[in-house]
PDB file of C-alpha atoms in Angstrom:
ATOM      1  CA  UNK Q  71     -26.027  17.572   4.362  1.00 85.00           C
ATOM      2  CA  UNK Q  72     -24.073  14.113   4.513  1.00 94.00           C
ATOM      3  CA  UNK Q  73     -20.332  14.205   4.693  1.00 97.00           C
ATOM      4  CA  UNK Q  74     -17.948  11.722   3.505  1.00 98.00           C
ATOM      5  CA  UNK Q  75     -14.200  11.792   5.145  1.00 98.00           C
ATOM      6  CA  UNK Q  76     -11.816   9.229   2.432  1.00 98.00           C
ATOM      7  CA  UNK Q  77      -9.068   8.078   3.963  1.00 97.00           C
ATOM      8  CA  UNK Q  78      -6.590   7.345   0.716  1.00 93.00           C
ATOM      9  CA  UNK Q  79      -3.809   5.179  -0.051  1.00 86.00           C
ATOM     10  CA  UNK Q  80      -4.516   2.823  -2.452  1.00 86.00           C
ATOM     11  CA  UNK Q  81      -4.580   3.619  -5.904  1.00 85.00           C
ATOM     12  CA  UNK Q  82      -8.628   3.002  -5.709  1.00 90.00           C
ATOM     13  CA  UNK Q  83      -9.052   5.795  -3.638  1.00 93.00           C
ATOM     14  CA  UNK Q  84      -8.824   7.805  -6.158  1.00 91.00           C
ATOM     15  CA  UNK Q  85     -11.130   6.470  -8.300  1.00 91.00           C
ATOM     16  CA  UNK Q  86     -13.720   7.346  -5.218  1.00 95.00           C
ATOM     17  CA  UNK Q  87     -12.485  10.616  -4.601  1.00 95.00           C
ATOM     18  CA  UNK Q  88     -13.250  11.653  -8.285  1.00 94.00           C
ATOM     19  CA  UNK Q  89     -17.112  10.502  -7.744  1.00 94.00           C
ATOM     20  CA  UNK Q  90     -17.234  12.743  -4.351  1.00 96.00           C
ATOM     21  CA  UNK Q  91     -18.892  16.022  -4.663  1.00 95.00           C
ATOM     22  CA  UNK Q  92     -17.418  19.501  -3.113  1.00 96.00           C
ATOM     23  CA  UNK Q  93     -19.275  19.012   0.662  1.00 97.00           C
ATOM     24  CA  UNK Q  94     -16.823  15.552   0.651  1.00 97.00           C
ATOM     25  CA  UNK Q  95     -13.261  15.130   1.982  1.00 97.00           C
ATOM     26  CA  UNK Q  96     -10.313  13.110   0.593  1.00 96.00           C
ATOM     27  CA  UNK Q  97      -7.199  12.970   3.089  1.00 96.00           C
ATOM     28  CA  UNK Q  98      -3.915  11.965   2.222  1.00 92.00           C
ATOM     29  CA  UNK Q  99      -0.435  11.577   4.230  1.00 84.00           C
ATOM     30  CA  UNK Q 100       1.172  13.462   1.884  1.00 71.00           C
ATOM     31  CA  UNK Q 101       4.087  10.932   0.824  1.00 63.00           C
ATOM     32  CA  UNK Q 102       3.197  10.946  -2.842  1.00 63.00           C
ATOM     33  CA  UNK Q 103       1.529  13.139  -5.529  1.00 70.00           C
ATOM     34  CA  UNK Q 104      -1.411  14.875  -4.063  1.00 75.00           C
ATOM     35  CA  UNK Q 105      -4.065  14.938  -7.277  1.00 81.00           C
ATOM     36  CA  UNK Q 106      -5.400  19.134  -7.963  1.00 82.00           C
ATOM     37  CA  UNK Q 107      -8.239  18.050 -10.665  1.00 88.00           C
ATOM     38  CA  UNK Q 108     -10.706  16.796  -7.756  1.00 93.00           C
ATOM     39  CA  UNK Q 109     -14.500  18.331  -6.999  1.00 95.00           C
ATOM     40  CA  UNK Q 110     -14.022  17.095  -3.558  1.00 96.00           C
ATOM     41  CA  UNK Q 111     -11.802  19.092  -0.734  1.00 95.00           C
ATOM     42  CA  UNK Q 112      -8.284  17.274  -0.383  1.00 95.00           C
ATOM     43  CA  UNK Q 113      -6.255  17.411   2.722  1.00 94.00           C
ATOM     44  CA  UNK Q 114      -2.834  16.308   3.137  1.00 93.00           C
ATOM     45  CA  UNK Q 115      -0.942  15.269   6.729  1.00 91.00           C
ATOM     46  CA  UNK Q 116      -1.853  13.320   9.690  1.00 91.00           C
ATOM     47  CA  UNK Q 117      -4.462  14.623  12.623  1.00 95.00           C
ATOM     48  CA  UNK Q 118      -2.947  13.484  15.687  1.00 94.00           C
ATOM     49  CA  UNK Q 119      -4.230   9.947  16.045  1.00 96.00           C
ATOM     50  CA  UNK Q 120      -7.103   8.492  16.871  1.00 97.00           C
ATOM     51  CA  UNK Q 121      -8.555  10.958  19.082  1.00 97.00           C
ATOM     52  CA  UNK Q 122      -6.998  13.792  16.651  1.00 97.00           C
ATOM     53  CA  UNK Q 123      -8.901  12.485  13.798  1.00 98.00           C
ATOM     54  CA  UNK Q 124     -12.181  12.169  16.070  1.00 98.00           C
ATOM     55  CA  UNK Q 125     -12.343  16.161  16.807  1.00 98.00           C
ATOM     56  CA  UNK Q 126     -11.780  16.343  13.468  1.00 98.00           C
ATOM     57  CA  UNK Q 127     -14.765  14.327  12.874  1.00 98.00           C
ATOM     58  CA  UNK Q 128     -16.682  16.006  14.974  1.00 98.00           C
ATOM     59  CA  UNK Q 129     -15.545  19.370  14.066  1.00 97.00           C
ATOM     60  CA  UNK Q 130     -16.072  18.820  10.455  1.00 97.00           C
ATOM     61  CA  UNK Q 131     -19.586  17.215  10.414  1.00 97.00           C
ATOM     62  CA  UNK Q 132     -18.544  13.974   9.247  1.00 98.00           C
ATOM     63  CA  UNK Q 133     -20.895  10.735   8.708  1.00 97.00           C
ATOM     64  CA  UNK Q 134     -18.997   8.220   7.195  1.00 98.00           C
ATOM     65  CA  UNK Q 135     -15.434   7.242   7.504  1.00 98.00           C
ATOM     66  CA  UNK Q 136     -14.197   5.693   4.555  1.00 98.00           C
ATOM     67  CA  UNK Q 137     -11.049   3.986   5.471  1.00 98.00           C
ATOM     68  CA  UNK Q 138      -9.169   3.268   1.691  1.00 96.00           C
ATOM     69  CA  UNK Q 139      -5.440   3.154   2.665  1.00 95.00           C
ATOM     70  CA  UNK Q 140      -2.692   0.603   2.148  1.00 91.00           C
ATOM     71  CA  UNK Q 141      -3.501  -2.935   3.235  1.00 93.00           C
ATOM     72  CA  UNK Q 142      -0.242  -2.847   5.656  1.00 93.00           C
ATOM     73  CA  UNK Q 143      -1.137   0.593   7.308  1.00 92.00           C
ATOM     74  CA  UNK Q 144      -2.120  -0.922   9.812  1.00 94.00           C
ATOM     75  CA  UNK Q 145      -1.909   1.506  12.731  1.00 96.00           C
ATOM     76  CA  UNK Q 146      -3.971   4.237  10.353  1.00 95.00           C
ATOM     77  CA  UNK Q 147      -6.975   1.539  10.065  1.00 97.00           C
ATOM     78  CA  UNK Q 148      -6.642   1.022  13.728  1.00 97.00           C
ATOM     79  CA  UNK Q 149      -7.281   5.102  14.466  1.00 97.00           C
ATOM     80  CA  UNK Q 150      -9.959   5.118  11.809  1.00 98.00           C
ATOM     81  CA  UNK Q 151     -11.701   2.280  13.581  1.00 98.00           C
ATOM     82  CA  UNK Q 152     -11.419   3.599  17.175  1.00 98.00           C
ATOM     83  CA  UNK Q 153     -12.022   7.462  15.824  1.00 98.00           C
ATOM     84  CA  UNK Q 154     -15.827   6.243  14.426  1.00 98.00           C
ATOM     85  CA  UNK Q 155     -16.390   4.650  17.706  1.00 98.00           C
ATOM     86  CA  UNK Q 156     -15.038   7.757  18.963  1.00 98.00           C
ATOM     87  CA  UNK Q 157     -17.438  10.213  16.664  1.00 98.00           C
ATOM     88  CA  UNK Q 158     -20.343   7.408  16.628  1.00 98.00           C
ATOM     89  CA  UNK Q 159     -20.337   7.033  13.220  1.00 98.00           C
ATOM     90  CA  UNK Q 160     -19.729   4.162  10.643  1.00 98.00           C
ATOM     91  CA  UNK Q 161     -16.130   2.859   8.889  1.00 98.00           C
ATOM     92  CA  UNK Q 162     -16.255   1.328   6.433  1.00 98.00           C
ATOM     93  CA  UNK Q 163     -13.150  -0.310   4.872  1.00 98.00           C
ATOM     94  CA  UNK Q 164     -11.946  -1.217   1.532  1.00 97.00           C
ATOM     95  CA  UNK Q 165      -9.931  -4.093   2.043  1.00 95.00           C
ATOM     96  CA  UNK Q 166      -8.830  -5.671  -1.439  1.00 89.00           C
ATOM     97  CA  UNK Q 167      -7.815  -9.399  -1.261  1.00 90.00           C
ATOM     98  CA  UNK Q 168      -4.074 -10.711  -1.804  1.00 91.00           C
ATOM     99  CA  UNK Q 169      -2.476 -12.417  -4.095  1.00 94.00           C
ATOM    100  CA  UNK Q 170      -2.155 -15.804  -4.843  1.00 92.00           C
ATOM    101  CA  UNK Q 171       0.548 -17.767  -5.595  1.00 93.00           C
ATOM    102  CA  UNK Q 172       0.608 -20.524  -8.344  1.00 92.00           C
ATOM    103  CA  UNK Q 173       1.621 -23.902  -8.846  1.00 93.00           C
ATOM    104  CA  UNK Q 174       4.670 -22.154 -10.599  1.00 93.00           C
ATOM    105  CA  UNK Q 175       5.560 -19.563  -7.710  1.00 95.00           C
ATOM    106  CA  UNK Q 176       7.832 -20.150  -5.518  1.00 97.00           C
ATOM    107  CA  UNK Q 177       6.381 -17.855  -2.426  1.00 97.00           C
ATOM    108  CA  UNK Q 178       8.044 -17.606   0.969  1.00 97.00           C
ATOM    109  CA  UNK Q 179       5.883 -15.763   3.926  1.00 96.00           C
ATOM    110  CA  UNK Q 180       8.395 -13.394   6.408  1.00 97.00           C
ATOM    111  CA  UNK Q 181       6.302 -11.975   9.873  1.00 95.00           C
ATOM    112  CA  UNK Q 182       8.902  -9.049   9.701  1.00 94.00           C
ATOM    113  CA  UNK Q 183      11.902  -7.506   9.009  1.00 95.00           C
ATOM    114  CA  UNK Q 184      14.026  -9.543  11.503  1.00 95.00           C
ATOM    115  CA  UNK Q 185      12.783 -12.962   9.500  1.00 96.00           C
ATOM    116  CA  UNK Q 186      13.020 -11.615   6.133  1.00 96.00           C
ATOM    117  CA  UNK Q 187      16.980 -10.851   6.611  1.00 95.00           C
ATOM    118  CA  UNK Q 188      17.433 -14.027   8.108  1.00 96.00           C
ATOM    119  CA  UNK Q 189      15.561 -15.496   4.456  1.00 97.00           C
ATOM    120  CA  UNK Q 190      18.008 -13.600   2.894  1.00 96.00           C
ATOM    121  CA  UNK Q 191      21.242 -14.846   4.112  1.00 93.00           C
ATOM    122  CA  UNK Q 192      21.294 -16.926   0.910  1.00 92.00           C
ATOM    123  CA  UNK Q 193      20.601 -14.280  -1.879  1.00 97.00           C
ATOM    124  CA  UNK Q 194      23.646 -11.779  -3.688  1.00 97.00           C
ATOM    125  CA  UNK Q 195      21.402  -9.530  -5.311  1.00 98.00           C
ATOM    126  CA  UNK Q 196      17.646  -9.123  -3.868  1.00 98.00           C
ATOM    127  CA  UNK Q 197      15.331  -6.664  -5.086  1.00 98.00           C
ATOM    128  CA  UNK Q 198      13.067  -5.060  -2.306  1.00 98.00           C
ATOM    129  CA  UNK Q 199       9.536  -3.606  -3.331  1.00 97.00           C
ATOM    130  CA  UNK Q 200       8.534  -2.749   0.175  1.00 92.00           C
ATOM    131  CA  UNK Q 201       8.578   0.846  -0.102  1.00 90.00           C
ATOM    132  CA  UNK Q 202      10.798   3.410   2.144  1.00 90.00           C
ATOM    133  CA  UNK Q 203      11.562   0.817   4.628  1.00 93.00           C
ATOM    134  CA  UNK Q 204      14.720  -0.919   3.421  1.00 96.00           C
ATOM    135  CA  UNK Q 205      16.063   2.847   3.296  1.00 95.00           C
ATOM    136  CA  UNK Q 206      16.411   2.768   6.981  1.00 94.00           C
ATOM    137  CA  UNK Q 207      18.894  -0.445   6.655  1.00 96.00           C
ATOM    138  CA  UNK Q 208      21.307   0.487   3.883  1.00 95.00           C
ATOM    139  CA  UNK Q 209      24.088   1.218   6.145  1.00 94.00           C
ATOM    140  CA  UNK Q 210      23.585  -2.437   7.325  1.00 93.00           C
ATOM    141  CA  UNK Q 211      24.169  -4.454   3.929  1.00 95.00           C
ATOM    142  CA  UNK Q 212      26.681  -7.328   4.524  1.00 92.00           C
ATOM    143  CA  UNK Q 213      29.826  -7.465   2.003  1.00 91.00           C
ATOM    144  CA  UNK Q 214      29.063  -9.187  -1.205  1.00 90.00           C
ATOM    145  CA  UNK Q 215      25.218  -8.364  -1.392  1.00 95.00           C
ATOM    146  CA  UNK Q 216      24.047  -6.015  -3.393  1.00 97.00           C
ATOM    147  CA  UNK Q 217      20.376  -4.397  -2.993  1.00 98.00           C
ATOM    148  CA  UNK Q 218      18.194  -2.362  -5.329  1.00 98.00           C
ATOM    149  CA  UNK Q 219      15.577  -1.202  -3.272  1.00 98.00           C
ATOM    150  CA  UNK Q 220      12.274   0.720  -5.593  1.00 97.00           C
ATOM    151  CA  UNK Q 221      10.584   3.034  -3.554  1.00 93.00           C
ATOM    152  CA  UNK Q 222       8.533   6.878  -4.372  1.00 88.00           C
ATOM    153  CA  UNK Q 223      11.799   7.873  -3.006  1.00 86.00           C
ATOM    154  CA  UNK Q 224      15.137   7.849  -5.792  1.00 89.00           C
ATOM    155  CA  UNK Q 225      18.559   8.477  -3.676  1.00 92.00           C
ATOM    156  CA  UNK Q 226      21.833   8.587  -5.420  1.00 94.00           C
ATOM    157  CA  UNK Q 227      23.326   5.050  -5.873  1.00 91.00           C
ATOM    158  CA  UNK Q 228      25.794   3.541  -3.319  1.00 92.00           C
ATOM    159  CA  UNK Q 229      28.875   0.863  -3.045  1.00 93.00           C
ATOM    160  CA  UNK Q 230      25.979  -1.364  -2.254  1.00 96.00           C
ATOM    161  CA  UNK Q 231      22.752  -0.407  -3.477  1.00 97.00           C
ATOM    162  CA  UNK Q 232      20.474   1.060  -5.882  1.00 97.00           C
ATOM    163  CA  UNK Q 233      17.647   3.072  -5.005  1.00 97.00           C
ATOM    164  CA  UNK Q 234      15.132   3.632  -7.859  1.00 96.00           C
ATOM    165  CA  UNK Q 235      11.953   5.989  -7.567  1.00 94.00           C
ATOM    166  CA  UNK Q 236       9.712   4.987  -9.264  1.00 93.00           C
ATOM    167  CA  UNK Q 237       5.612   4.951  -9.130  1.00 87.00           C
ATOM    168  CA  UNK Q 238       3.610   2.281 -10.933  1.00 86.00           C
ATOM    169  CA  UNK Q 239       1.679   1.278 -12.856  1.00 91.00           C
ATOM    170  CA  UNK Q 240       3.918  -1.151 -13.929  1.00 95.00           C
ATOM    171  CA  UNK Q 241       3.478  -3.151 -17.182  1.00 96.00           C
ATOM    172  CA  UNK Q 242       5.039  -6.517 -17.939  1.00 97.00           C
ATOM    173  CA  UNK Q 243       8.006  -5.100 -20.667  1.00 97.00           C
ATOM    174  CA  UNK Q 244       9.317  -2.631 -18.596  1.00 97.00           C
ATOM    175  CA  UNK Q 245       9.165  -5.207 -15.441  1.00 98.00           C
ATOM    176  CA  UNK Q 246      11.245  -7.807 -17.612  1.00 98.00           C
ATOM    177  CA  UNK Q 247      13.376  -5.326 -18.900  1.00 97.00           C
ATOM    178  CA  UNK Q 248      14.549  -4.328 -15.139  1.00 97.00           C
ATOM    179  CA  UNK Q 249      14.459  -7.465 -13.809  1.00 98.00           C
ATOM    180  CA  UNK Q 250      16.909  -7.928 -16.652  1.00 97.00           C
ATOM    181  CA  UNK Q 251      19.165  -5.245 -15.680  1.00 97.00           C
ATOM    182  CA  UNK Q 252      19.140  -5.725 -12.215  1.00 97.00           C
ATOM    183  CA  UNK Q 253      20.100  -9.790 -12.205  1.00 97.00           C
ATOM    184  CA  UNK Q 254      18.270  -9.976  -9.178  1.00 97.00           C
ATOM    185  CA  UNK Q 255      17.975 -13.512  -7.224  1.00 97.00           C
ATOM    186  CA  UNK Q 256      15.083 -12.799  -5.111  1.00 98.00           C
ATOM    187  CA  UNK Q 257      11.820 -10.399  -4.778  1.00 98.00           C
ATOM    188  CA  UNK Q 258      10.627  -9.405  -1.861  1.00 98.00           C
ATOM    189  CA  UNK Q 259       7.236  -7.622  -1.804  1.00 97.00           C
ATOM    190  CA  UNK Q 260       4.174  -6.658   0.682  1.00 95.00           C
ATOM    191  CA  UNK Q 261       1.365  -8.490  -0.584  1.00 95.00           C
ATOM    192  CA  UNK Q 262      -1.040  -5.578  -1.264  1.00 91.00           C
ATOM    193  CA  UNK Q 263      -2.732  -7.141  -4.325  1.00 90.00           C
ATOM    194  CA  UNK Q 264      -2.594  -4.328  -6.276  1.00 86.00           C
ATOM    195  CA  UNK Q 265      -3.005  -5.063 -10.414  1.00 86.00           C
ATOM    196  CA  UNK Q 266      -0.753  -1.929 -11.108  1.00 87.00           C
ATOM    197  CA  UNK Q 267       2.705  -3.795  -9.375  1.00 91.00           C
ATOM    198  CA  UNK Q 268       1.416  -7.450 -10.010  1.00 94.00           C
ATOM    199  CA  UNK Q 269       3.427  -7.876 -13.238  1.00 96.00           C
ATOM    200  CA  UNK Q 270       6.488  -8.015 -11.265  1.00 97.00           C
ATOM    201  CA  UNK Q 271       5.161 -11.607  -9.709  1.00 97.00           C
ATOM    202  CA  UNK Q 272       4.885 -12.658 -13.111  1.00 96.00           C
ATOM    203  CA  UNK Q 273       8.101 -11.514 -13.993  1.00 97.00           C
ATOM    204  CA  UNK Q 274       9.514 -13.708 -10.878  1.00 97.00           C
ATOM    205  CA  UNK Q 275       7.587 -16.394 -12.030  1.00 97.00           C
ATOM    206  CA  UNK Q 276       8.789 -16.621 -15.268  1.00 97.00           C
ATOM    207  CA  UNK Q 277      12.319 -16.639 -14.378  1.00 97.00           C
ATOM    208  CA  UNK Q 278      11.881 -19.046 -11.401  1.00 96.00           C
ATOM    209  CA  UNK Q 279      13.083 -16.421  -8.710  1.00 97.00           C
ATOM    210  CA  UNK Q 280      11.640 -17.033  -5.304  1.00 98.00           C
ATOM    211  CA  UNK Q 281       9.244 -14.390  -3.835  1.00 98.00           C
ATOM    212  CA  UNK Q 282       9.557 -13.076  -0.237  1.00 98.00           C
ATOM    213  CA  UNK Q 283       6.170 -12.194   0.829  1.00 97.00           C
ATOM    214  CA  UNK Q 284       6.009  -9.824   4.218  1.00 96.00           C
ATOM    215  CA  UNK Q 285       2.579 -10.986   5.598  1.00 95.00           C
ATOM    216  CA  UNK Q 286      -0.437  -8.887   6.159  1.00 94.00           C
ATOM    217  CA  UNK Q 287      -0.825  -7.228   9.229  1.00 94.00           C
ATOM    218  CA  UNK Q 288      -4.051  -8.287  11.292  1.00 94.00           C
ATOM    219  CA  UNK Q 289      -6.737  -5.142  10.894  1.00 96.00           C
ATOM    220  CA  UNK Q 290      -9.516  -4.240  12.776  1.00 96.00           C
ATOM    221  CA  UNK Q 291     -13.246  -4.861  12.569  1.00 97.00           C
ATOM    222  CA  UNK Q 292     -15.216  -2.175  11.003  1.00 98.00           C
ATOM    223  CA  UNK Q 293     -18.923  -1.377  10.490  1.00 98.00           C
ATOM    224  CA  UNK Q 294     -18.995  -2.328   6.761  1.00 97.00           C
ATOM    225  CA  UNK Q 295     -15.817  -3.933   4.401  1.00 97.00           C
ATOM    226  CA  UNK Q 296     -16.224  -4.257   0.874  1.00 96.00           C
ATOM    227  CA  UNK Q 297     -13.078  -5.672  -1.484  1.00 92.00           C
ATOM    228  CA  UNK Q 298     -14.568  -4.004  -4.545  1.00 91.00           C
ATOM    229  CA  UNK Q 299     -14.609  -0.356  -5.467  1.00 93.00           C
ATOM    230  CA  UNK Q 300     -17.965  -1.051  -7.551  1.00 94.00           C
ATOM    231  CA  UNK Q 301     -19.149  -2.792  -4.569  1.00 95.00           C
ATOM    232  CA  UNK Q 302     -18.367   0.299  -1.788  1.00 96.00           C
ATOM    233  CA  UNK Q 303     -19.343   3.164  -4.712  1.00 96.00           C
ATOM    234  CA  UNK Q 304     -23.127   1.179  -4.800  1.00 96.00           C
ATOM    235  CA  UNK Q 305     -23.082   1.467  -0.756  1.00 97.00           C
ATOM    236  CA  UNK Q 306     -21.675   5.047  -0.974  1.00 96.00           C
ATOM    237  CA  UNK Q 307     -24.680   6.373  -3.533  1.00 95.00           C
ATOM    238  CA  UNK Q 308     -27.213   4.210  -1.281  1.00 95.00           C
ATOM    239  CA  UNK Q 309     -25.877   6.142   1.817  1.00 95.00           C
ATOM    240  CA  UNK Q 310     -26.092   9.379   0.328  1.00 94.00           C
ATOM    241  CA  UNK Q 311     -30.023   9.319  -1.445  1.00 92.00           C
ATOM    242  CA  UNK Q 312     -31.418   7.952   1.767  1.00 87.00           C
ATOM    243  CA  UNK Q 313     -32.629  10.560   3.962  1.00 81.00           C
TER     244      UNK Q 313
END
């Protein structure tokens, strides 16, 4: 019997994990809602790194590593890699493209967080769509800036900031509504190309706010990559009919 292990964390790991049959394994860190309507097993938390998650391998039966998390988790993609080369067995990676900015975008790339405060010396009032790791820095906000900060994490608003839990989708009213409310004179974003949080870089373009854009990280090579959930699903099937 083959076995699948799916590492999630973008929102198109799911779709996968609802094709996967009971002998199959969807893992998850655990930082947002873990799904209960799934045929396949779920499990939630780390396994120790690289070598962790090749006894696991091992352990488990596995035959294919399916490496589906967030295009900036980097240092997970790096264990998968090294535990299949670990366990012999093939990763294959669902890497979605980024965005794209327009002629109307006004796009500036940051390496990290040390360049993207220095980009912000400028801006009152930015609005950070990063995830959890502005929450680290909110003891550090200079005088006379003010940052809302949307996360899976709410926290009670302070002097200086606004922390708003939220999960998207997101559609393109409820984007322009906030970006109403907040009078925000920046974005700053990962570029993760995901559809569900792309209205908010049409919501920037429309009211000419420049875009902070943390680049990618570099990830490594794996056996297969596919940017296309159709694409990977065909390869998955293919993998499991053939003797």
């Amino acid at each position: 019997m083959k076995r699948i292990l799916l590492l999630g964390g973008v929102s198109e790991a799911l779709a996968l994990a609802r094709r996967l049959g009971p002998e199959h394994i969807y893992s998850l860190a655990g930082l947002g809602k873990v799904p209960d309507d799934l045929a396949c097993q779920v499990r939630v938390g780390g396994f120790g790194g690289a070598e962790g998650l090749a006894r696991f391998i091992v352990e488990e039966g596995i035959g294919l590593l399916l490496d589906a998390t967030h295009p900036y988790a980097a240092q997970i993609s790096r264990n998968a890699a090294m535990a299949a080369e670990l366990a012999r067995i093939p990763c294959w990676a669902l890497r979605r493209s980024g965005w794209q900015a327009g002629p109307e975008d006004d796009w500036r790339d940051v390496a990290d967080w040390a360049e993207l405060i220095e980009a912000l010396k400028d801006f009152r009032r930015p609005f950070f769509t990063l995830g959890r790791e502005p929450l680290e820095h909110l003891h550090e906000i200079p005088a006379q800036r003010h940052w809302t900060v949307r996360c899976l994490q709410s926290l009670p608003a302070g002097e200086r900031y606004e922390v708003i839990g939220a999960r998207g989708p997101f559609n393109l009213d409820g984007e322009r509504e906030l970006f109403s409310r907040l009078q925000s004179d920046v974005l700053i974003s990962k570029n993760s190309g995901s559809q569900s949080t792309e209205p908010k870089l049409q919501v920037a373009r429309e009211l000419g706010l420049p875009v902070l854009i943390l680049k990618r990280p570099e990830l490594p090579p794996v056996t297969r990559e596919f940017d296309s959930v159709d694409d990977l699903w065909q390869a998955i099937a293919t993998y499991l009919e053939t003797p």
